[in-house]
DNA sequence: AATGAATGAGACTTCATTCAT
DNA sequence: GATGAATGAAGTCTCATTCAT
């Protein structure tokens, strides 16, 4: 009898759990489908088929197709922030920035769907995109401010930080599209791209002296 | 008599001219429609209605909808290159770069549709986008090389130039989306954005000596 | 109570039954439309209107228009085989052949749409036509072989049987078009057509001895 | 000057000649197009392109598309009659019939477009088809009557002749479709088809004695 | 008589969403 | 909550025909 109950834990979920589980299945299916075919091809039929549920089920969990699409990027974006944070050491601010830059591309290789979801979201899921942007730029500006406090950056105002952060995000997007896409799968970014980025940042944003004085 | 004939040119076109004129009307209509509603909403019906021709007429001038969409960006992109070139002086390379940066945003104000056409093209008109990208990056790399020859840039390889150019294009795109969009119409880019860009460039890419006034 | 339930079966169908019923409605509508207007004029719009369902419903049951058209003839063809078999007695082989010939024309009168569906299928639903042809000729050759075994036919090889069967089918098609069509509806075949066929068959294919009354 | 006029004969036709020549070009183009792609794919655009004239030109020579299509088969049908007549000897009537049967298939190989034009005409150019049918069956019945007069056929009425002719035409059509079509081009009919036909005819239609008495 | 761009009706098909079971 | 058939608006594209040049 106890064994039966143990089995039940896996196969027989209660109502709330079943509900969450179904929604999660749809989320994962959408990630796969959008990652592989793009938003434009991510029809409700395709997503529900991938999720193994009926089309009607979709509308028990989401108001409409757009609502799901808008939740997709912010959800994965938070995963990305955690991933990058875990990969960032305690070195000098300029070096940390390079680490973040590299970690971004590592994450893309880890979650290959992310690239397409990120890039297309701006036009197919604008409100989801905006939410993601806010998430990221807020965190990023905070980092730059801290670096300024630590003396690693001088002569940039808060407003300029915001602009810089958008430039950095834009640069990453462009580079990822230019260098990371490939026939099947995502490849590493060439070294010269990273070196170009390092030069631009260490000279343009951070105090050049920063690098030399790192213990 | 010659003047009368000149007038006639406008009102009474021959077959070839009428043909070109119709195609041009469709182009202009598409620019407006895509600029206002985006590629996704740019149906042939909408475009032809805007152009004042029948839907069937569309297919006398373009193989299919996508063919027009793919021609849109490269066509306007060339206009942009001319516009920016005309606004670029003969000053030091670093200053020229700032001029180009500013001129880009001026062009956006001049041709408000361009922004959306450019930004969405990557996903709705990929082959047209690629063509545009090639047009621009080729020209841009040439400019950077010339600056290097003139001693205004040091320590960057050709490969790095290509990466830099993609970063610059990406940065502009992001910034334009962040700062230039608005409810109705396109607004000027704030000064602090330009100043942030200038700092990044003059310090990160160009020789500091270029800026004579830097202490 | 049981009777009430039986009635309920008709009025209140379950999901599977409703589904089959809808598909059947579309089939019947297509039969009518193709029979009346021909394949070329059998648009999905016309068929669904006749069936009393929305156009979109069509594509829940058939991959595309052609799939339905290709299924039409084989489906009715099987009905025809049953019809003819039921009308064929146990008389001498030659007489049976005449019975089949007559029964064919009877079936045409029973299902007036069949004629047009059969005749046009070759060009508008080739794969459906081929399937029907295989169904029929296989059965027909088997009949001739049996007659040969019984001594009613001599001096024909299997290959020749196949050719003969095609001739017989062709002859029926031509005759049906020539004699059975009419402004509205299908009429009986004149006696002289049947007598001509009988002579050709009893003398050309079957042993004369079969006809006992021949002097 | 005389030489110039000679050239003119070829290049410069008078109005009537040019007119006829253009119409002829359209006819030939239509034959090729229908023969290759079938009536359904024989759009005015395709035909005029094949003919090397503008679409508008078409309507200077034919009321509409259907008019041309309806003229196609009768025109070639007459060629066929001449061809078969030239191949028919003066032997016994039964042997002549076999010669006609063979000549029909020879003609198909000579004019490969004919097969498709003939077969599809019934449904895509019904009035043209009817005209062709009348042409052929009239001539054919006349032949059978003459054979009856000569004693080669007995016991068939005029009405039965008409039915027989339709059977023969139907048989030929079926056989041609079954045996003569092939991936690219038209192939010869197998011997067993001809032998089956001969048996059916010499026994079923003609006096068997006819063959034996041939010198 | 020749041209070929313009027309617009109509065909097939897709797909987000609804709703009865 | 899950199901999946039904819906119908909307989209792309074809093509016979017209007509001004």
PDB file of N, CA, C and O in Angstrom, chain C residues 119-120 122-124 129 133 155-156 159-160 162-164 166-167 169-171 174-175 177-179 192-193 195-197 199-201 203-205, chain D residues 119-120 122-124 129 133 154-156 159-160 162-164 166-167 169-171 174-175 177-179 192-193 195-197 199-201 203-205:
ATOM      1  N   UNK C 119     -15.691   9.387 -65.023  1.00  0.00           N
ATOM      2  CA  UNK C 119     -15.104   9.837 -66.277  1.00  0.00           C
ATOM      3  C   UNK C 119     -14.049  10.915 -66.092  1.00  0.00           C
ATOM      4  O   UNK C 119     -13.036  10.929 -66.768  1.00  0.00           O
ATOM      5  N   UNK C 120     -14.296  11.815 -65.159  1.00  0.00           N
ATOM      6  CA  UNK C 120     -13.350  12.925 -64.998  1.00  0.00           C
ATOM      7  C   UNK C 120     -12.173  12.560 -64.110  1.00  0.00           C
ATOM      8  O   UNK C 120     -11.129  13.216 -64.143  1.00  0.00           O
ATOM      9  N   UNK C 122      -9.969  10.418 -64.114  1.00  0.00           N
ATOM     10  CA  UNK C 122      -8.682  10.128 -64.729  1.00  0.00           C
ATOM     11  C   UNK C 122      -7.801  11.370 -64.821  1.00  0.00           C
ATOM     12  O   UNK C 122      -6.586  11.275 -64.716  1.00  0.00           O
ATOM     13  N   UNK C 123      -8.436  12.516 -64.998  1.00  0.00           N
ATOM     14  CA  UNK C 123      -7.640  13.715 -65.214  1.00  0.00           C
ATOM     15  C   UNK C 123      -7.599  14.632 -64.012  1.00  0.00           C
ATOM     16  O   UNK C 123      -6.699  15.447 -63.871  1.00  0.00           O
ATOM     17  N   UNK C 124      -8.574  14.506 -63.140  1.00  0.00           N
ATOM     18  CA  UNK C 124      -8.610  15.420 -61.992  1.00  0.00           C
ATOM     19  C   UNK C 124      -8.230  14.729 -60.692  1.00  0.00           C
ATOM     20  O   UNK C 124      -7.959  15.398 -59.704  1.00  0.00           O
ATOM     21  N   UNK C 129      -8.095   7.551 -59.451  1.00  0.00           N
ATOM     22  CA  UNK C 129      -8.519   6.802 -60.633  1.00  0.00           C
ATOM     23  C   UNK C 129      -7.742   5.499 -60.754  1.00  0.00           C
ATOM     24  O   UNK C 129      -8.314   4.436 -61.021  1.00  0.00           O
ATOM     25  N   UNK C 133      -9.130   1.747 -60.852  1.00  0.00           N
ATOM     26  CA  UNK C 133      -8.834   0.869 -61.982  1.00  0.00           C
ATOM     27  C   UNK C 133      -8.265  -0.450 -61.495  1.00  0.00           C
ATOM     28  O   UNK C 133      -8.648  -1.534 -61.974  1.00  0.00           O
ATOM     29  N   UNK C 155      -8.456 -19.924 -75.673  1.00  0.00           N
ATOM     30  CA  UNK C 155      -7.532 -19.265 -76.586  1.00  0.00           C
ATOM     31  C   UNK C 155      -7.195 -17.816 -76.190  1.00  0.00           C
ATOM     32  O   UNK C 155      -6.786 -17.023 -77.019  1.00  0.00           O
ATOM     33  N   UNK C 156      -7.382 -17.452 -74.898  1.00  0.00           N
ATOM     34  CA  UNK C 156      -6.927 -16.126 -74.458  1.00  0.00           C
ATOM     35  C   UNK C 156      -5.925 -16.303 -73.327  1.00  0.00           C
ATOM     36  O   UNK C 156      -6.168 -17.080 -72.393  1.00  0.00           O
ATOM     37  N   UNK C 159      -2.371 -12.198 -70.225  1.00  0.00           N
ATOM     38  CA  UNK C 159      -2.040 -10.852 -70.708  1.00  0.00           C
ATOM     39  C   UNK C 159      -3.163 -10.306 -71.588  1.00  0.00           C
ATOM     40  O   UNK C 159      -3.516  -9.140 -71.509  1.00  0.00           O
ATOM     41  N   UNK C 160      -3.663 -11.177 -72.413  1.00  0.00           N
ATOM     42  CA  UNK C 160      -4.744 -10.746 -73.295  1.00  0.00           C
ATOM     43  C   UNK C 160      -5.996 -10.413 -72.492  1.00  0.00           C
ATOM     44  O   UNK C 160      -6.729  -9.491 -72.834  1.00  0.00           O
ATOM     45  N   UNK C 162      -6.039  -9.063 -69.633  1.00  0.00           N
ATOM     46  CA  UNK C 162      -5.875  -7.712 -69.096  1.00  0.00           C
ATOM     47  C   UNK C 162      -6.235  -6.674 -70.154  1.00  0.00           C
ATOM     48  O   UNK C 162      -6.925  -5.684 -69.875  1.00  0.00           O
ATOM     49  N   UNK C 163      -5.776  -6.906 -71.357  1.00  0.00           N
ATOM     50  CA  UNK C 163      -6.104  -5.974 -72.443  1.00  0.00           C
ATOM     51  C   UNK C 163      -7.610  -5.948 -72.693  1.00  0.00           C
ATOM     52  O   UNK C 163      -8.210  -4.889 -72.872  1.00  0.00           O
ATOM     53  N   UNK C 164      -8.205  -7.155 -72.695  1.00  0.00           N
ATOM     54  CA  UNK C 164      -9.649  -7.245 -72.914  1.00  0.00           C
ATOM     55  C   UNK C 164     -10.410  -6.452 -71.855  1.00  0.00           C
ATOM     56  O   UNK C 164     -11.336  -5.682 -72.154  1.00  0.00           O
ATOM     57  N   UNK C 166      -9.448  -3.943 -70.167  1.00  0.00           N
ATOM     58  CA  UNK C 166      -9.349  -2.504 -70.423  1.00  0.00           C
ATOM     59  C   UNK C 166     -10.248  -2.083 -71.574  1.00  0.00           C
ATOM     60  O   UNK C 166     -10.838  -1.008 -71.558  1.00  0.00           O
ATOM     61  N   UNK C 167     -10.332  -2.945 -72.559  1.00  0.00           N
ATOM     62  CA  UNK C 167     -11.239  -2.617 -73.662  1.00  0.00           C
ATOM     63  C   UNK C 167     -12.685  -2.562 -73.178  1.00  0.00           C
ATOM     64  O   UNK C 167     -13.442  -1.658 -73.541  1.00  0.00           O
ATOM     65  N   UNK C 169     -13.804  -1.974 -70.169  1.00  0.00           N
ATOM     66  CA  UNK C 169     -14.033  -0.777 -69.350  1.00  0.00           C
ATOM     67  C   UNK C 169     -14.117   0.467 -70.222  1.00  0.00           C
ATOM     68  O   UNK C 169     -14.951   1.343 -70.011  1.00  0.00           O
ATOM     69  N   UNK C 170     -13.220   0.514 -71.209  1.00  0.00           N
ATOM     70  CA  UNK C 170     -13.242   1.660 -72.114  1.00  0.00           C
ATOM     71  C   UNK C 170     -14.541   1.726 -72.880  1.00  0.00           C
ATOM     72  O   UNK C 170     -15.147   2.788 -73.038  1.00  0.00           O
ATOM     73  N   UNK C 171     -14.992   0.573 -73.348  1.00  0.00           N
ATOM     74  CA  UNK C 171     -16.230   0.541 -74.120  1.00  0.00           C
ATOM     75  C   UNK C 171     -17.405   1.025 -73.269  1.00  0.00           C
ATOM     76  O   UNK C 171     -18.214   1.851 -73.704  1.00  0.00           O
ATOM     77  N   UNK C 174     -17.226   4.841 -72.808  1.00  0.00           N
ATOM     78  CA  UNK C 174     -17.660   5.549 -74.004  1.00  0.00           C
ATOM     79  C   UNK C 174     -19.167   5.468 -74.183  1.00  0.00           C
ATOM     80  O   UNK C 174     -19.837   6.460 -74.457  1.00  0.00           O
ATOM     81  N   UNK C 175     -19.669   4.262 -74.048  1.00  0.00           N
ATOM     82  CA  UNK C 175     -21.103   4.080 -74.266  1.00  0.00           C
ATOM     83  C   UNK C 175     -21.904   4.868 -73.235  1.00  0.00           C
ATOM     84  O   UNK C 175     -22.917   5.484 -73.569  1.00  0.00           O
ATOM     85  N   UNK C 177     -21.096   7.526 -71.730  1.00  0.00           N
ATOM     86  CA  UNK C 177     -21.062   8.949 -72.060  1.00  0.00           C
ATOM     87  C   UNK C 177     -21.953   9.251 -73.264  1.00  0.00           C
ATOM     88  O   UNK C 177     -22.617  10.255 -73.324  1.00  0.00           O
ATOM     89  N   UNK C 178     -21.923   8.330 -74.206  1.00  0.00           N
ATOM     90  CA  UNK C 178     -22.659   8.581 -75.442  1.00  0.00           C
ATOM     91  C   UNK C 178     -24.164   8.446 -75.248  1.00  0.00           C
ATOM     92  O   UNK C 178     -24.943   9.223 -75.770  1.00  0.00           O
ATOM     93  N   UNK C 179     -24.552   7.467 -74.461  1.00  0.00           N
ATOM     94  CA  UNK C 179     -25.979   7.144 -74.425  1.00  0.00           C
ATOM     95  C   UNK C 179     -26.673   7.493 -73.112  1.00  0.00           C
ATOM     96  O   UNK C 179     -27.873   7.641 -73.068  1.00  0.00           O
ATOM     97  N   UNK C 192     -30.396  -1.570 -78.542  1.00  0.00           N
ATOM     98  CA  UNK C 192     -29.467  -1.953 -79.608  1.00  0.00           C
ATOM     99  C   UNK C 192     -28.021  -1.880 -79.127  1.00  0.00           C
ATOM    100  O   UNK C 192     -27.139  -2.540 -79.636  1.00  0.00           O
ATOM    101  N   UNK C 193     -27.764  -1.036 -78.113  1.00  0.00           N
ATOM    102  CA  UNK C 193     -26.410  -0.971 -77.577  1.00  0.00           C
ATOM    103  C   UNK C 193     -26.082  -2.278 -76.870  1.00  0.00           C
ATOM    104  O   UNK C 193     -25.024  -2.881 -77.056  1.00  0.00           O
ATOM    105  N   UNK C 195     -27.515  -5.160 -77.382  1.00  0.00           N
ATOM    106  CA  UNK C 195     -27.437  -6.268 -78.329  1.00  0.00           C
ATOM    107  C   UNK C 195     -26.099  -6.265 -79.071  1.00  0.00           C
ATOM    108  O   UNK C 195     -25.501  -7.312 -79.310  1.00  0.00           O
ATOM    109  N   UNK C 196     -25.627  -5.066 -79.396  1.00  0.00           N
ATOM    110  CA  UNK C 196     -24.326  -4.990 -80.074  1.00  0.00           C
ATOM    111  C   UNK C 196     -23.227  -5.523 -79.160  1.00  0.00           C
ATOM    112  O   UNK C 196     -22.361  -6.305 -79.592  1.00  0.00           O
ATOM    113  N   UNK C 197     -23.298  -5.152 -77.920  1.00  0.00           N
ATOM    114  CA  UNK C 197     -22.305  -5.630 -76.966  1.00  0.00           C
ATOM    115  C   UNK C 197     -22.377  -7.151 -76.845  1.00  0.00           C
ATOM    116  O   UNK C 197     -21.358  -7.843 -76.850  1.00  0.00           O
ATOM    117  N   UNK C 199     -23.410  -9.358 -78.952  1.00  0.00           N
ATOM    118  CA  UNK C 199     -22.864 -10.031 -80.138  1.00  0.00           C
ATOM    119  C   UNK C 199     -21.342 -10.027 -80.102  1.00  0.00           C
ATOM    120  O   UNK C 199     -20.692 -11.051 -80.320  1.00  0.00           O
ATOM    121  N   UNK C 200     -20.797  -8.846 -79.819  1.00  0.00           N
ATOM    122  CA  UNK C 200     -19.342  -8.725 -79.808  1.00  0.00           C
ATOM    123  C   UNK C 200     -18.737  -9.702 -78.804  1.00  0.00           C
ATOM    124  O   UNK C 200     -17.743 -10.386 -79.090  1.00  0.00           O
ATOM    125  N   UNK C 201     -19.352  -9.818 -77.667  1.00  0.00           N
ATOM    126  CA  UNK C 201     -18.786 -10.645 -76.607  1.00  0.00           C
ATOM    127  C   UNK C 201     -18.996 -12.124 -76.858  1.00  0.00           C
ATOM    128  O   UNK C 201     -18.074 -12.928 -76.765  1.00  0.00           O
ATOM    129  N   UNK C 203     -19.566 -13.705 -79.449  1.00  0.00           N
ATOM    130  CA  UNK C 203     -18.855 -14.246 -80.617  1.00  0.00           C
ATOM    131  C   UNK C 203     -17.351 -14.055 -80.478  1.00  0.00           C
ATOM    132  O   UNK C 203     -16.557 -14.908 -80.848  1.00  0.00           O
ATOM    133  N   UNK C 204     -16.955 -12.877 -79.934  1.00  0.00           N
ATOM    134  CA  UNK C 204     -15.522 -12.545 -79.945  1.00  0.00           C
ATOM    135  C   UNK C 204     -14.782 -13.122 -78.773  1.00  0.00           C
ATOM    136  O   UNK C 204     -13.610 -13.498 -78.891  1.00  0.00           O
ATOM    137  N   UNK C 205     -15.443 -13.191 -77.631  1.00  0.00           N
ATOM    138  CA  UNK C 205     -14.714 -13.591 -76.431  1.00  0.00           C
ATOM    139  C   UNK C 205     -15.098 -15.002 -75.979  1.00  0.00           C
ATOM    140  O   UNK C 205     -14.230 -15.841 -75.739  1.00  0.00           O
TER     141      UNK C 205
ATOM    142  N   UNK D 119      -7.527  12.760 -75.032  1.00  0.00           N
ATOM    143  CA  UNK D 119      -8.072  12.204 -73.802  1.00  0.00           C
ATOM    144  C   UNK D 119      -8.701  13.261 -72.900  1.00  0.00           C
ATOM    145  O   UNK D 119      -9.723  13.022 -72.276  1.00  0.00           O
ATOM    146  N   UNK D 120      -8.044  14.396 -72.821  1.00  0.00           N
ATOM    147  CA  UNK D 120      -8.545  15.414 -71.908  1.00  0.00           C
ATOM    148  C   UNK D 120      -9.659  16.261 -72.508  1.00  0.00           C
ATOM    149  O   UNK D 120     -10.428  16.898 -71.787  1.00  0.00           O
ATOM    150  N   UNK D 122     -12.419  15.706 -73.755  1.00  0.00           N
ATOM    151  CA  UNK D 122     -13.794  15.398 -73.375  1.00  0.00           C
ATOM    152  C   UNK D 122     -14.257  16.249 -72.201  1.00  0.00           C
ATOM    153  O   UNK D 122     -15.430  16.619 -72.113  1.00  0.00           O
ATOM    154  N   UNK D 123     -13.313  16.570 -71.319  1.00  0.00           N
ATOM    155  CA  UNK D 123     -13.719  17.272 -70.103  1.00  0.00           C
ATOM    156  C   UNK D 123     -13.315  18.732 -70.093  1.00  0.00           C
ATOM    157  O   UNK D 123     -13.887  19.537 -69.380  1.00  0.00           O
ATOM    158  N   UNK D 124     -12.315  19.070 -70.893  1.00  0.00           N
ATOM    159  CA  UNK D 124     -11.853  20.453 -70.880  1.00  0.00           C
ATOM    160  C   UNK D 124     -12.290  21.211 -72.130  1.00  0.00           C
ATOM    161  O   UNK D 124     -12.232  22.433 -72.143  1.00  0.00           O
ATOM    162  N   UNK D 129     -14.611  18.328 -78.445  1.00  0.00           N
ATOM    163  CA  UNK D 129     -14.590  16.874 -78.393  1.00  0.00           C
ATOM    164  C   UNK D 129     -15.763  16.288 -79.175  1.00  0.00           C
ATOM    165  O   UNK D 129     -15.612  15.329 -79.941  1.00  0.00           O
ATOM    166  N   UNK D 133     -15.690  13.772 -82.298  1.00  0.00           N
ATOM    167  CA  UNK D 133     -16.403  12.495 -82.249  1.00  0.00           C
ATOM    168  C   UNK D 133     -17.299  12.320 -83.464  1.00  0.00           C
ATOM    169  O   UNK D 133     -17.333  11.243 -84.082  1.00  0.00           O
ATOM    170  N   UNK D 154     -22.090  -9.237 -91.143  1.00  0.00           N
ATOM    171  CA  UNK D 154     -23.509  -9.584 -91.262  1.00  0.00           C
ATOM    172  C   UNK D 154     -24.189  -9.311 -89.940  1.00  0.00           C
ATOM    173  O   UNK D 154     -23.548  -9.273 -88.889  1.00  0.00           O
ATOM    174  N   UNK D 155     -25.481  -9.170 -90.028  1.00  0.00           N
ATOM    175  CA  UNK D 155     -26.256  -9.204 -88.799  1.00  0.00           C
ATOM    176  C   UNK D 155     -26.042  -8.016 -87.880  1.00  0.00           C
ATOM    177  O   UNK D 155     -26.251  -8.103 -86.683  1.00  0.00           O
ATOM    178  N   UNK D 156     -25.544  -6.892 -88.393  1.00  0.00           N
ATOM    179  CA  UNK D 156     -25.453  -5.669 -87.576  1.00  0.00           C
ATOM    180  C   UNK D 156     -26.264  -4.565 -88.237  1.00  0.00           C
ATOM    181  O   UNK D 156     -26.148  -4.337 -89.448  1.00  0.00           O
ATOM    182  N   UNK D 159     -27.774   1.213 -86.378  1.00  0.00           N
ATOM    183  CA  UNK D 159     -27.697   1.678 -84.992  1.00  0.00           C
ATOM    184  C   UNK D 159     -26.629   0.931 -84.218  1.00  0.00           C
ATOM    185  O   UNK D 159     -25.891   1.498 -83.437  1.00  0.00           O
ATOM    186  N   UNK D 160     -26.585  -0.352 -84.460  1.00  0.00           N
ATOM    187  CA  UNK D 160     -25.567  -1.147 -83.776  1.00  0.00           C
ATOM    188  C   UNK D 160     -24.167  -0.757 -84.228  1.00  0.00           C
ATOM    189  O   UNK D 160     -23.217  -0.760 -83.442  1.00  0.00           O
ATOM    190  N   UNK D 162     -23.226   2.173 -84.919  1.00  0.00           N
ATOM    191  CA  UNK D 162     -22.834   3.377 -84.190  1.00  0.00           C
ATOM    192  C   UNK D 162     -22.324   3.014 -82.798  1.00  0.00           C
ATOM    193  O   UNK D 162     -21.311   3.540 -82.337  1.00  0.00           O
ATOM    194  N   UNK D 163     -23.029   2.083 -82.158  1.00  0.00           N
ATOM    195  CA  UNK D 163     -22.584   1.644 -80.831  1.00  0.00           C
ATOM    196  C   UNK D 163     -21.214   0.974 -80.912  1.00  0.00           C
ATOM    197  O   UNK D 163     -20.335   1.216 -80.085  1.00  0.00           O
ATOM    198  N   UNK D 164     -21.076   0.127 -81.944  1.00  0.00           N
ATOM    199  CA  UNK D 164     -19.787  -0.552 -82.107  1.00  0.00           C
ATOM    200  C   UNK D 164     -18.653   0.455 -82.275  1.00  0.00           C
ATOM    201  O   UNK D 164     -17.591   0.343 -81.654  1.00  0.00           O
ATOM    202  N   UNK D 166     -18.464   3.424 -81.206  1.00  0.00           N
ATOM    203  CA  UNK D 166     -18.128   4.053 -79.930  1.00  0.00           C
ATOM    204  C   UNK D 166     -17.345   3.109 -79.034  1.00  0.00           C
ATOM    205  O   UNK D 166     -16.436   3.525 -78.326  1.00  0.00           O
ATOM    206  N   UNK D 167     -17.698   1.837 -79.102  1.00  0.00           N
ATOM    207  CA  UNK D 167     -16.910   0.876 -78.330  1.00  0.00           C
ATOM    208  C   UNK D 167     -15.474   0.833 -78.826  1.00  0.00           C
ATOM    209  O   UNK D 167     -14.528   0.794 -78.033  1.00  0.00           O
ATOM    210  N   UNK D 169     -13.768   3.125 -80.371  1.00  0.00           N
ATOM    211  CA  UNK D 169     -13.047   4.340 -79.993  1.00  0.00           C
ATOM    212  C   UNK D 169     -12.716   4.311 -78.514  1.00  0.00           C
ATOM    213  O   UNK D 169     -11.627   4.697 -78.089  1.00  0.00           O
ATOM    214  N   UNK D 170     -13.678   3.851 -77.730  1.00  0.00           N
ATOM    215  CA  UNK D 170     -13.431   3.765 -76.293  1.00  0.00           C
ATOM    216  C   UNK D 170     -12.320   2.791 -75.977  1.00  0.00           C
ATOM    217  O   UNK D 170     -11.439   3.072 -75.156  1.00  0.00           O
ATOM    218  N   UNK D 171     -12.342   1.674 -76.659  1.00  0.00           N
ATOM    219  CA  UNK D 171     -11.303   0.678 -76.424  1.00  0.00           C
ATOM    220  C   UNK D 171      -9.930   1.255 -76.762  1.00  0.00           C
ATOM    221  O   UNK D 171      -8.975   1.121 -75.995  1.00  0.00           O
ATOM    222  N   UNK D 174      -8.805   3.764 -74.057  1.00  0.00           N
ATOM    223  CA  UNK D 174      -8.342   3.064 -72.859  1.00  0.00           C
ATOM    224  C   UNK D 174      -6.989   2.423 -73.070  1.00  0.00           C
ATOM    225  O   UNK D 174      -6.087   2.546 -72.258  1.00  0.00           O
ATOM    226  N   UNK D 175      -6.883   1.720 -74.178  1.00  0.00           N
ATOM    227  CA  UNK D 175      -5.628   1.011 -74.428  1.00  0.00           C
ATOM    228  C   UNK D 175      -4.470   1.990 -74.591  1.00  0.00           C
ATOM    229  O   UNK D 175      -3.375   1.742 -74.093  1.00  0.00           O
ATOM    230  N   UNK D 177      -4.142   4.866 -73.278  1.00  0.00           N
ATOM    231  CA  UNK D 177      -3.772   5.401 -71.979  1.00  0.00           C
ATOM    232  C   UNK D 177      -3.024   4.355 -71.162  1.00  0.00           C
ATOM    233  O   UNK D 177      -2.073   4.637 -70.471  1.00  0.00           O
ATOM    234  N   UNK D 178      -3.486   3.125 -71.283  1.00  0.00           N
ATOM    235  CA  UNK D 178      -2.899   2.067 -70.468  1.00  0.00           C
ATOM    236  C   UNK D 178      -1.519   1.668 -70.965  1.00  0.00           C
ATOM    237  O   UNK D 178      -0.622   1.409 -70.184  1.00  0.00           O
ATOM    238  N   UNK D 179      -1.358   1.623 -72.279  1.00  0.00           N
ATOM    239  CA  UNK D 179      -0.131   1.026 -72.801  1.00  0.00           C
ATOM    240  C   UNK D 179       0.808   2.016 -73.470  1.00  0.00           C
ATOM    241  O   UNK D 179       1.987   1.729 -73.632  1.00  0.00           O
ATOM    242  N   UNK D 192       0.531  -8.396 -77.695  1.00  0.00           N
ATOM    243  CA  UNK D 192      -0.633  -9.132 -77.200  1.00  0.00           C
ATOM    244  C   UNK D 192      -1.878  -8.248 -77.174  1.00  0.00           C
ATOM    245  O   UNK D 192      -2.993  -8.747 -77.219  1.00  0.00           O
ATOM    246  N   UNK D 193      -1.681  -6.958 -77.107  1.00  0.00           N
ATOM    247  CA  UNK D 193      -2.844  -6.072 -77.175  1.00  0.00           C
ATOM    248  C   UNK D 193      -3.455  -6.118 -78.561  1.00  0.00           C
ATOM    249  O   UNK D 193      -4.671  -6.253 -78.731  1.00  0.00           O
ATOM    250  N   UNK D 195      -3.122  -8.540 -80.711  1.00  0.00           N
ATOM    251  CA  UNK D 195      -3.704  -9.869 -80.975  1.00  0.00           C
ATOM    252  C   UNK D 195      -5.065 -10.006 -80.289  1.00  0.00           C
ATOM    253  O   UNK D 195      -6.002 -10.579 -80.851  1.00  0.00           O
ATOM    254  N   UNK D 196      -5.170  -9.471 -79.085  1.00  0.00           N
ATOM    255  CA  UNK D 196      -6.468  -9.531 -78.398  1.00  0.00           C
ATOM    256  C   UNK D 196      -7.522  -8.778 -79.187  1.00  0.00           C
ATOM    257  O   UNK D 196      -8.650  -9.242 -79.366  1.00  0.00           O
ATOM    258  N   UNK D 197      -7.128  -7.620 -79.677  1.00  0.00           N
ATOM    259  CA  UNK D 197      -8.068  -6.822 -80.470  1.00  0.00           C
ATOM    260  C   UNK D 197      -8.482  -7.585 -81.732  1.00  0.00           C
ATOM    261  O   UNK D 197      -9.654  -7.644 -82.102  1.00  0.00           O
ATOM    262  N   UNK D 199      -8.525 -10.763 -82.329  1.00  0.00           N
ATOM    263  CA  UNK D 199      -9.439 -11.864 -82.040  1.00  0.00           C
ATOM    264  C   UNK D 199     -10.863 -11.364 -81.807  1.00  0.00           C
ATOM    265  O   UNK D 199     -11.838 -11.881 -82.368  1.00  0.00           O
ATOM    266  N   UNK D 200     -10.944 -10.329 -80.976  1.00  0.00           N
ATOM    267  CA  UNK D 200     -12.267  -9.793 -80.644  1.00  0.00           C
ATOM    268  C   UNK D 200     -12.997  -9.355 -81.911  1.00  0.00           C
ATOM    269  O   UNK D 200     -14.184  -9.625 -82.102  1.00  0.00           O
ATOM    270  N   UNK D 201     -12.279  -8.697 -82.802  1.00  0.00           N
ATOM    271  CA  UNK D 201     -12.920  -8.146 -83.992  1.00  0.00           C
ATOM    272  C   UNK D 201     -13.234  -9.215 -85.019  1.00  0.00           C
ATOM    273  O   UNK D 201     -14.342  -9.308 -85.539  1.00  0.00           O
ATOM    274  N   UNK D 203     -13.617 -12.271 -84.765  1.00  0.00           N
ATOM    275  CA  UNK D 203     -14.633 -13.229 -84.353  1.00  0.00           C
ATOM    276  C   UNK D 203     -15.962 -12.555 -84.041  1.00  0.00           C
ATOM    277  O   UNK D 203     -17.025 -13.073 -84.354  1.00  0.00           O
ATOM    278  N   UNK D 204     -15.858 -11.386 -83.399  1.00  0.00           N
ATOM    279  CA  UNK D 204     -17.080 -10.771 -82.891  1.00  0.00           C
ATOM    280  C   UNK D 204     -17.792  -9.929 -83.925  1.00  0.00           C
ATOM    281  O   UNK D 204     -19.027  -9.861 -83.946  1.00  0.00           O
ATOM    282  N   UNK D 205     -17.036  -9.271 -84.765  1.00  0.00           N
ATOM    283  CA  UNK D 205     -17.650  -8.326 -85.685  1.00  0.00           C
ATOM    284  C   UNK D 205     -17.689  -8.857 -87.107  1.00  0.00           C
ATOM    285  O   UNK D 205     -18.731  -8.850 -87.760  1.00  0.00           O
TER     286      UNK D 205
END
